[in-house]
Coordinates of N, CA, C and O in Angstrom, one line a residue:
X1 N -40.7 91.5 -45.1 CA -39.7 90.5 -45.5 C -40.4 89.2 -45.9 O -41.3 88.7 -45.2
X2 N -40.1 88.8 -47.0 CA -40.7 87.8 -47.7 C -39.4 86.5 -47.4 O -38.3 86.5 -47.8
X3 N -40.1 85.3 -46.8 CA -38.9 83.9 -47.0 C -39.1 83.0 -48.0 O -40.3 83.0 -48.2
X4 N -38.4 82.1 -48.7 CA -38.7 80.9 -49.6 C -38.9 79.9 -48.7 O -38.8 79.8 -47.5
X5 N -39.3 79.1 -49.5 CA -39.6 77.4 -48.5 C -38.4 77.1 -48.1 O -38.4 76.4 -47.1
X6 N -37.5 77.3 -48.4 CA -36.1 76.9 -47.4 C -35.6 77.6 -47.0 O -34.4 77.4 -47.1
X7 N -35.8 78.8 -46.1 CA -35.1 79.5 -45.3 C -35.5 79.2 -44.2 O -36.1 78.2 -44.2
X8 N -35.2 79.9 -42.8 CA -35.3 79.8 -41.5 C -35.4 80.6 -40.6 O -34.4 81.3 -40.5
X9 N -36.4 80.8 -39.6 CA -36.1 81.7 -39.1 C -35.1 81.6 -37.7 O -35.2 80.6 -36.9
X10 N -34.3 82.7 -37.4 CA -33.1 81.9 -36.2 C -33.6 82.5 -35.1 O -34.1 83.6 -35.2
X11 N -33.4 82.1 -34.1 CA -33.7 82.7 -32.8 C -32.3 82.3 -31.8 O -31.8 81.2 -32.0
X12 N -31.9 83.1 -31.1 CA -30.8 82.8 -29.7 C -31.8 82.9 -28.4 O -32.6 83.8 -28.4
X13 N -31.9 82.2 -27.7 CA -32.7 82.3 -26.5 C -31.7 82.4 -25.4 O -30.9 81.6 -26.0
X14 N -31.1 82.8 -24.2 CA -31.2 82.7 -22.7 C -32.1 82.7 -22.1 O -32.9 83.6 -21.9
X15 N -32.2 81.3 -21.5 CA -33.1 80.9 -20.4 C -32.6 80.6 -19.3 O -31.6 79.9 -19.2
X16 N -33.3 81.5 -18.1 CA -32.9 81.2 -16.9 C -33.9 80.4 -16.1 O -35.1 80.8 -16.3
X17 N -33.8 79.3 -15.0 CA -34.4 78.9 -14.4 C -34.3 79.5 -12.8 O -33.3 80.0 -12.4
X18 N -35.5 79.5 -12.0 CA -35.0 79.6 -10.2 C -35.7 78.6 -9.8 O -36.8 78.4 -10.3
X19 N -35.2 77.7 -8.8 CA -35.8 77.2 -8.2 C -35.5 76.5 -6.7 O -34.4 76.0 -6.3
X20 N -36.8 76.8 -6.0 CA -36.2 76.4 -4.8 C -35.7 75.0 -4.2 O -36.4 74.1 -4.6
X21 N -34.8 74.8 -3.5 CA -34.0 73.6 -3.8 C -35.2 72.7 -2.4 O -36.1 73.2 -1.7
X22 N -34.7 71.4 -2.4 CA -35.5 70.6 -1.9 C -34.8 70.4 -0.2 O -33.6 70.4 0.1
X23 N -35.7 70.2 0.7 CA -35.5 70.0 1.8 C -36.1 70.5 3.0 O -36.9 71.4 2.8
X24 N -35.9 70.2 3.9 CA -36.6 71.0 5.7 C -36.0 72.6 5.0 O -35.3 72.6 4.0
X25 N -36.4 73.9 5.6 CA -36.3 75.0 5.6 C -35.9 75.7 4.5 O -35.5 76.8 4.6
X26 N -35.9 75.1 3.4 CA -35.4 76.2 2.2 C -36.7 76.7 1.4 O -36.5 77.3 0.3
X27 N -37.7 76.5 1.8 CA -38.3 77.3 1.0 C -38.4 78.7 1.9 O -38.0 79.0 3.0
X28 N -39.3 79.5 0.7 CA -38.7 81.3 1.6 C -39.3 81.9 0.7 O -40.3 81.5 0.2
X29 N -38.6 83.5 0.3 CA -39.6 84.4 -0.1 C -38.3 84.6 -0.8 O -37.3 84.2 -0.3
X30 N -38.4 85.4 -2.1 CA -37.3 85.9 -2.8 C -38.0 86.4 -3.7 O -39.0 85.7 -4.0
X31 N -37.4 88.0 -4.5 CA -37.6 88.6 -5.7 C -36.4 88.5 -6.7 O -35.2 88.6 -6.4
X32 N -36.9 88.3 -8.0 CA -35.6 88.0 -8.9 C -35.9 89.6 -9.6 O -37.0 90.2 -9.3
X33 N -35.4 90.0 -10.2 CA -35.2 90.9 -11.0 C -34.2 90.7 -12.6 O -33.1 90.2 -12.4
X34 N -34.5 91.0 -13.9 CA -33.8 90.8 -14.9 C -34.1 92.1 -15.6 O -35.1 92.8 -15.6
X35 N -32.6 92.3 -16.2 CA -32.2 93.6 -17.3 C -32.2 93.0 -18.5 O -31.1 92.6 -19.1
X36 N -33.0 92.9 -18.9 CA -32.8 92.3 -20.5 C -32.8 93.7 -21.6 O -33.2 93.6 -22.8
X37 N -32.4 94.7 -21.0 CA -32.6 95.7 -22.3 C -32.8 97.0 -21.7 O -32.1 98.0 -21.8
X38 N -33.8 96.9 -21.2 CA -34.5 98.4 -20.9 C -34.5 98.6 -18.9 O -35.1 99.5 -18.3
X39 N -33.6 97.5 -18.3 CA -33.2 98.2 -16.8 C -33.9 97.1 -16.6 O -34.4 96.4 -17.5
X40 N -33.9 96.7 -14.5 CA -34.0 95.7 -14.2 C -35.7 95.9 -14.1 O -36.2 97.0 -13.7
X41 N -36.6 94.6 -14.4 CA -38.0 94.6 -14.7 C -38.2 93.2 -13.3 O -37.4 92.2 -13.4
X42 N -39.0 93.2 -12.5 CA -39.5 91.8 -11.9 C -39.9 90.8 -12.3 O -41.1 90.9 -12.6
X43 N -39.4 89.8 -12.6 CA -39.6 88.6 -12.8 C -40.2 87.7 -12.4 O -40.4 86.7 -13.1
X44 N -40.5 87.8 -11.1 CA -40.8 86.8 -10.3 C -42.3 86.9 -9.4 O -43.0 86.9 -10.4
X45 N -43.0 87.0 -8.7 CA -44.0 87.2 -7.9 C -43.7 87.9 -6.8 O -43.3 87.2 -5.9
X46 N -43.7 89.1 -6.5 CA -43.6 90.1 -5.4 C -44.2 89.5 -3.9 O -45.3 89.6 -3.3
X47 N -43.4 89.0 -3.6 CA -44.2 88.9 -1.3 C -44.7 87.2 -1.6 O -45.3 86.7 -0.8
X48 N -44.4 86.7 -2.7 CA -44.7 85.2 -2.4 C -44.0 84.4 -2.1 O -43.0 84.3 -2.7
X49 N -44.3 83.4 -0.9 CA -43.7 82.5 -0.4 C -43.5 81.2 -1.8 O -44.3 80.9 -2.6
X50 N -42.1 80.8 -1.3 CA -41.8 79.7 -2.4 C -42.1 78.7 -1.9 O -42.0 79.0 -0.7
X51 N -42.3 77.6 -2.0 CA -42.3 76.2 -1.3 C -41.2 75.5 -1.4 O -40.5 76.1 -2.2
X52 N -40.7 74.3 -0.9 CA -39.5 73.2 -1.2 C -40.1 72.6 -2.6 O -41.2 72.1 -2.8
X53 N -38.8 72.9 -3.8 CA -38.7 72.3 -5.2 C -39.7 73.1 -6.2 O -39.7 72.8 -7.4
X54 N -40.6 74.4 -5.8 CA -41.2 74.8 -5.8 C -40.3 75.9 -7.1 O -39.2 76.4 -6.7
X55 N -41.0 76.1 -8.9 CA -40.0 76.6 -9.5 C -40.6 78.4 -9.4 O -41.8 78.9 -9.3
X56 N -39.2 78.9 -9.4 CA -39.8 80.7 -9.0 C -39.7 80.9 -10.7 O -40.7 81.3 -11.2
X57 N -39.0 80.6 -11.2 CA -38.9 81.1 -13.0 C -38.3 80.7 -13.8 O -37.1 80.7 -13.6
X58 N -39.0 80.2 -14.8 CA -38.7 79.5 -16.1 C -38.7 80.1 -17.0 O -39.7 79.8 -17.7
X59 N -37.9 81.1 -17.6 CA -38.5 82.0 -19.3 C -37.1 82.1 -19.8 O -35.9 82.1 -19.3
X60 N -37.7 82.3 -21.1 CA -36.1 82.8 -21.7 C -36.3 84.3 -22.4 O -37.3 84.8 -22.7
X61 N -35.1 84.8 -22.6 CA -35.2 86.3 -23.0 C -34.4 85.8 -23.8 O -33.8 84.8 -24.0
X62 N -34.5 87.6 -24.8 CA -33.5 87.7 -26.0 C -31.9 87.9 -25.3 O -31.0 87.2 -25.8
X63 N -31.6 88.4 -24.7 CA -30.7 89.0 -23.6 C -30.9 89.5 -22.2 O -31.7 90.2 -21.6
X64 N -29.7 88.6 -21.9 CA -29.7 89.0 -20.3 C -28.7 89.9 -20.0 O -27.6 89.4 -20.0
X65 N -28.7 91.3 -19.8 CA -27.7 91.9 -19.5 C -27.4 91.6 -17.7 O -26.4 90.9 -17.4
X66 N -27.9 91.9 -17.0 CA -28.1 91.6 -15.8 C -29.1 90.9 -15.0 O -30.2 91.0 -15.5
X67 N -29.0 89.9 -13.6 CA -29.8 89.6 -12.7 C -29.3 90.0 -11.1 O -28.2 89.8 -10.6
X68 N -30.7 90.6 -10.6 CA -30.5 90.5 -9.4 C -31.7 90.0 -8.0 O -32.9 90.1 -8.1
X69 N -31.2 89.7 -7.0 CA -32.0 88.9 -6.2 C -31.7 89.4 -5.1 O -30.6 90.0 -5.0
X70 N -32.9 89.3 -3.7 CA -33.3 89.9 -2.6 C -33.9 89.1 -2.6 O -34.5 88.5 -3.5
X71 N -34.0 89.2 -0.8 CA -35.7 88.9 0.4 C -35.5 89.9 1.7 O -34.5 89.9 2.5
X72 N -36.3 90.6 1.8 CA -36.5 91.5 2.4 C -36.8 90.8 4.0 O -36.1 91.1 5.0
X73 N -38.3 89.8 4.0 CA -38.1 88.9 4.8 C -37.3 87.8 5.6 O -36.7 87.0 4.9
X74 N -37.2 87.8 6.7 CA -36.6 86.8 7.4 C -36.6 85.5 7.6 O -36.1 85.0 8.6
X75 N -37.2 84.8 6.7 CA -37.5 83.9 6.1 C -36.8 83.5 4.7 O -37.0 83.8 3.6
X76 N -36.0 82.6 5.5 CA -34.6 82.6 3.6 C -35.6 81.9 2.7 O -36.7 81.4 2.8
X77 N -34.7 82.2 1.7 CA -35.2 81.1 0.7 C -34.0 80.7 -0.1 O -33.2 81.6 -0.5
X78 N -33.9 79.2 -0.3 CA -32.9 78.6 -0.8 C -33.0 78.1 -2.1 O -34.1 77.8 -2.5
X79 N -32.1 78.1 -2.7 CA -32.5 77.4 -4.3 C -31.2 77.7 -5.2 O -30.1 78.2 -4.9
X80 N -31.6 77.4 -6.4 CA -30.6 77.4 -7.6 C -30.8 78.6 -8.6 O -31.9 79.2 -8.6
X81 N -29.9 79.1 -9.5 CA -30.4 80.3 -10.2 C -29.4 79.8 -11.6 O -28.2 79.9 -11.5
X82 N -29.9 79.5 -12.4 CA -29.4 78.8 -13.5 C -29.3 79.3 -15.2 O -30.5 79.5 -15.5
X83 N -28.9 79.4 -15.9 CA -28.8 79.7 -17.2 C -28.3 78.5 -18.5 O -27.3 77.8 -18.6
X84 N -29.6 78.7 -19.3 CA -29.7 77.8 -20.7 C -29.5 78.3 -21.9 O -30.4 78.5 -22.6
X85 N -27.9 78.5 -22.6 CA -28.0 79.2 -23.9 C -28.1 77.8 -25.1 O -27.5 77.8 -26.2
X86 N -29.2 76.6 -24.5 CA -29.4 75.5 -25.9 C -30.6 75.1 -25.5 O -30.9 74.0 -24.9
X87 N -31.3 76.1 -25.8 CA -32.3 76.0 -25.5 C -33.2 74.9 -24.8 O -33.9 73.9 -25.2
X88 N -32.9 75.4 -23.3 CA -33.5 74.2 -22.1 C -32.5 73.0 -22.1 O -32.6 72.3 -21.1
X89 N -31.6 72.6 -23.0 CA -31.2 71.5 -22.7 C -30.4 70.9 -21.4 O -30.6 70.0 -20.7
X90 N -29.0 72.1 -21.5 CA -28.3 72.2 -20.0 C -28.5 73.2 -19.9 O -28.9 74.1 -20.7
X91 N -28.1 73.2 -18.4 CA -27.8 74.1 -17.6 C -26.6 74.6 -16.7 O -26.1 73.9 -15.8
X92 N -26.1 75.8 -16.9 CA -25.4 76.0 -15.9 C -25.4 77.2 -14.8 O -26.0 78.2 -15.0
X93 N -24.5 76.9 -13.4 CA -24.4 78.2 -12.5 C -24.3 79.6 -13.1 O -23.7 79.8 -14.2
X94 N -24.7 80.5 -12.4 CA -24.5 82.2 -12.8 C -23.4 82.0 -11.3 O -23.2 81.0 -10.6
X95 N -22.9 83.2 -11.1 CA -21.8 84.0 -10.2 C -22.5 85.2 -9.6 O -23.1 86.2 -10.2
X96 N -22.4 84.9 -8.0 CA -22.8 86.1 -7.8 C -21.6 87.0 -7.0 O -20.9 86.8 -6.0
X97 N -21.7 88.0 -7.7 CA -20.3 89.3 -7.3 C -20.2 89.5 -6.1 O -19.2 89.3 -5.5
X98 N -21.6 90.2 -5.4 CA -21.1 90.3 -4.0 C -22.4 89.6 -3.0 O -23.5 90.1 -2.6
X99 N -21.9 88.4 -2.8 CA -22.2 87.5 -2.2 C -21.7 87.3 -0.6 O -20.6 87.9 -0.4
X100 N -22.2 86.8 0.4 CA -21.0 86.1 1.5 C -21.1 85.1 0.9 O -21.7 84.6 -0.1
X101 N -20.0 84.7 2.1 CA -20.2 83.2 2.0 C -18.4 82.3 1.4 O -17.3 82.9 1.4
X102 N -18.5 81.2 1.1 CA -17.3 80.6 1.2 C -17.0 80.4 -0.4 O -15.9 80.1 -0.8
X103 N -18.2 80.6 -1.2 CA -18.7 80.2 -2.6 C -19.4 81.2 -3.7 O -20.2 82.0 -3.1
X104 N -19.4 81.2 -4.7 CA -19.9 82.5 -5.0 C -20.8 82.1 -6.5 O -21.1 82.7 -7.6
X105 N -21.1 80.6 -5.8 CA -22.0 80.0 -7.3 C -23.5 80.3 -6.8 O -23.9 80.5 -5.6
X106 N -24.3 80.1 -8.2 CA -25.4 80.2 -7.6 C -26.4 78.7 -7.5 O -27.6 78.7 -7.4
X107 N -25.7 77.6 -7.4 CA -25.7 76.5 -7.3 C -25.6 75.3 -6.3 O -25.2 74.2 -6.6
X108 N -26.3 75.9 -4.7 CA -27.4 76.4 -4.5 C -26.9 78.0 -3.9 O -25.7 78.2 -3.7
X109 N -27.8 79.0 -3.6 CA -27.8 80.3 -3.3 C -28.9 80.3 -1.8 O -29.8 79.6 -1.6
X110 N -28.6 81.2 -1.1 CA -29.4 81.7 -0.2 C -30.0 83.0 -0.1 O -29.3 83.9 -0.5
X111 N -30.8 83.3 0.2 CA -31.1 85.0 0.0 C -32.3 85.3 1.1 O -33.4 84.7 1.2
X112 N -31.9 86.3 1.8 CA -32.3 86.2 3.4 C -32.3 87.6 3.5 O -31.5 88.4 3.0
X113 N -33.6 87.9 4.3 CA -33.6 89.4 5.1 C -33.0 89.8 6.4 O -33.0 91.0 6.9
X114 N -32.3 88.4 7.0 CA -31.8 88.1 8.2 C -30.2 87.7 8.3 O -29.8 87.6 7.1
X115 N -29.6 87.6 8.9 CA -28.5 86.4 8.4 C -28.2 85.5 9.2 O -27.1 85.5 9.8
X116 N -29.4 84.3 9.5 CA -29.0 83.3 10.5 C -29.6 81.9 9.8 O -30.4 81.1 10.4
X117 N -29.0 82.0 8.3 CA -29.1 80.6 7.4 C -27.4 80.2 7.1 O -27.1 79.7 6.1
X118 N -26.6 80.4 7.8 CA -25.4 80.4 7.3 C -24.8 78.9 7.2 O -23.7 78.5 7.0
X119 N -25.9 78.1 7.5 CA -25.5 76.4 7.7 C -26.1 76.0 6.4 O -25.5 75.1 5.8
X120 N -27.4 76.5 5.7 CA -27.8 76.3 4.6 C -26.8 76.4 2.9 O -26.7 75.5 2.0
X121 N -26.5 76.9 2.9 CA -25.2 77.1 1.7 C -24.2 77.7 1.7 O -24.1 78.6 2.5
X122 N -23.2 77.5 0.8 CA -21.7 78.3 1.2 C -22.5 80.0 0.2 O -22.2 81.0 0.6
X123 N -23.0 80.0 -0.3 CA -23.3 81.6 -1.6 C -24.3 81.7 -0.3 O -25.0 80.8 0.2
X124 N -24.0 83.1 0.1 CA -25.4 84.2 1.0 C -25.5 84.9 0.3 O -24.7 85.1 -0.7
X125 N -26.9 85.5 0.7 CA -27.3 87.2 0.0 C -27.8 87.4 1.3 O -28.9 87.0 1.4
X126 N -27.2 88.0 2.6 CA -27.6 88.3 3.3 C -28.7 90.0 3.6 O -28.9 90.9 2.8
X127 N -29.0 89.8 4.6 CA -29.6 91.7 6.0 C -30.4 92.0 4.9 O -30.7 93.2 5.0
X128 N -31.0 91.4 3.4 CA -31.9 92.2 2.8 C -31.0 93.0 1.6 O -31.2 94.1 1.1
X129 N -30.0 92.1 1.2 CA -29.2 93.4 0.3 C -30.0 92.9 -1.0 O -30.9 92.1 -1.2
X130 N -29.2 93.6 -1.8 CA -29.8 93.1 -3.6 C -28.1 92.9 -3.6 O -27.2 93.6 -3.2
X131 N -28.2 91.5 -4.3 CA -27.4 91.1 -5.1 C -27.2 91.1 -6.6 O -28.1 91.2 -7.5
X132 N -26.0 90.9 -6.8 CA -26.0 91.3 -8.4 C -25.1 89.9 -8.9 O -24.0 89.6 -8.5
X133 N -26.2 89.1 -9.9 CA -25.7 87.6 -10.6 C -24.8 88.4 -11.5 O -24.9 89.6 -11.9
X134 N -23.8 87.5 -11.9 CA -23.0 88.3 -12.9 C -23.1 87.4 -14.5 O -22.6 86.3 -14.6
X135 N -23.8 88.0 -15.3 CA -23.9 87.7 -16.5 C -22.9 87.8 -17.8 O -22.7 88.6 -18.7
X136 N -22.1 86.4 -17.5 CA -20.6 86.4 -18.0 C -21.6 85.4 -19.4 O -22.6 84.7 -19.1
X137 N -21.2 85.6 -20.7 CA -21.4 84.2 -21.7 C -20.1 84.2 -22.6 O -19.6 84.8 -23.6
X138 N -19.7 82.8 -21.6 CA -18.8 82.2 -22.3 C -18.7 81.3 -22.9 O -17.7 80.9 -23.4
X139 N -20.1 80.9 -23.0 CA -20.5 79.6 -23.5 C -21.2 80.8 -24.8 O -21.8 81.8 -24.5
X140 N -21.1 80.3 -26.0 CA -21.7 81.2 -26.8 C -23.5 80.3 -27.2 O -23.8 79.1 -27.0
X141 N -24.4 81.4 -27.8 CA -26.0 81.1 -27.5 C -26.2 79.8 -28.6 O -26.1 80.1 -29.9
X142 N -26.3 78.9 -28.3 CA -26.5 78.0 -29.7 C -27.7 78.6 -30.7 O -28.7 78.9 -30.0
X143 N -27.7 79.0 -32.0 CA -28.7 78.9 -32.3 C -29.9 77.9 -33.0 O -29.6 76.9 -33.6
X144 N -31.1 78.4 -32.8 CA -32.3 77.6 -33.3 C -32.6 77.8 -33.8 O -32.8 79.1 -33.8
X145 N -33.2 77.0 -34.8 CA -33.5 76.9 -36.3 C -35.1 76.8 -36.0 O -35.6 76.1 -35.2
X146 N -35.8 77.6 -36.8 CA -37.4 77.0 -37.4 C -37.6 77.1 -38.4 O -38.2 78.0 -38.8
X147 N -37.0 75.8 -39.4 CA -37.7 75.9 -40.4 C -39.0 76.0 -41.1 O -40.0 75.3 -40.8
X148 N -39.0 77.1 -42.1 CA -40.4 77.6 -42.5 C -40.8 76.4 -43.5 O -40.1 75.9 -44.3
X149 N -42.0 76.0 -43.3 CA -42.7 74.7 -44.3 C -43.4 75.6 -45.5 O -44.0 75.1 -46.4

């Protein structure tokens, strides 16, 4: 495929951010997982502790069909799980389906091998389960321009 000097090439990005939120006890251990296509692939660093403010993942895919998250260990980890369809500019909450808890944003989220963070946020992922983010776009993907020089 051949372009002229004034064409463009377009891209749609979803970008998701994680990160762990700030304070005494929210850092922790968590695996993220993303289906962008071909089934859920790891995203994240297997068995690493997160720190407070500390980011677990910044990328963008062509498509998100699915995300999901666990911590095996008893040691929570707290934080945010976010999605960018303008490219990085805002952000907003994902939904998680089967969650406890009072709240079902992922804005802040918990995710625990245990379940004795229940003072930490109203969204749990408690006992080690995998949770499943629900990847609704209702916001449609802005797209982005690169114009070719």
């Amino acid at each position: 495929m051949q372009l002229t000097q004034h064409e463009s090439l377009v891209f749609c990005f979803y970008c998701m951010r994680v990160t762990t939120v700030s304070g005494e006890n929210n850092g922790g251990y968590v695996d993220v997982q993303v289906d962008s296509g071909r089934g859920y692939v790891t995203v994240s660093t297997p068995g690493k502790y997160y720190n407070t403010s500390e980011v677990v993942l910044d990328r963008c895919f062509d498509k998100i069909l699915g995300v999901q998250v666990k911590n095996e260990n008893t040691d929570a980890w707290a934080g945010t799980i976010e999605l960018s369809t303008d490219a990085k500019r805002t952000y907003s909450p994902f939904t998680c389906s089967n969650c406890n808890g009072t709240k079902n944003t992922t804005m802040p989220i918990v995710v625990e091998g245990d379940n004795n963070s229940i003072d930490q946020t109203s969204t749990r992922c408690h006992n080690g389960a995998t949770c499943s983010i629900e990847v609704s776009f209702q916001e449609e993907c802005v797209i982005t321009l690169f114009p070719l020089l």
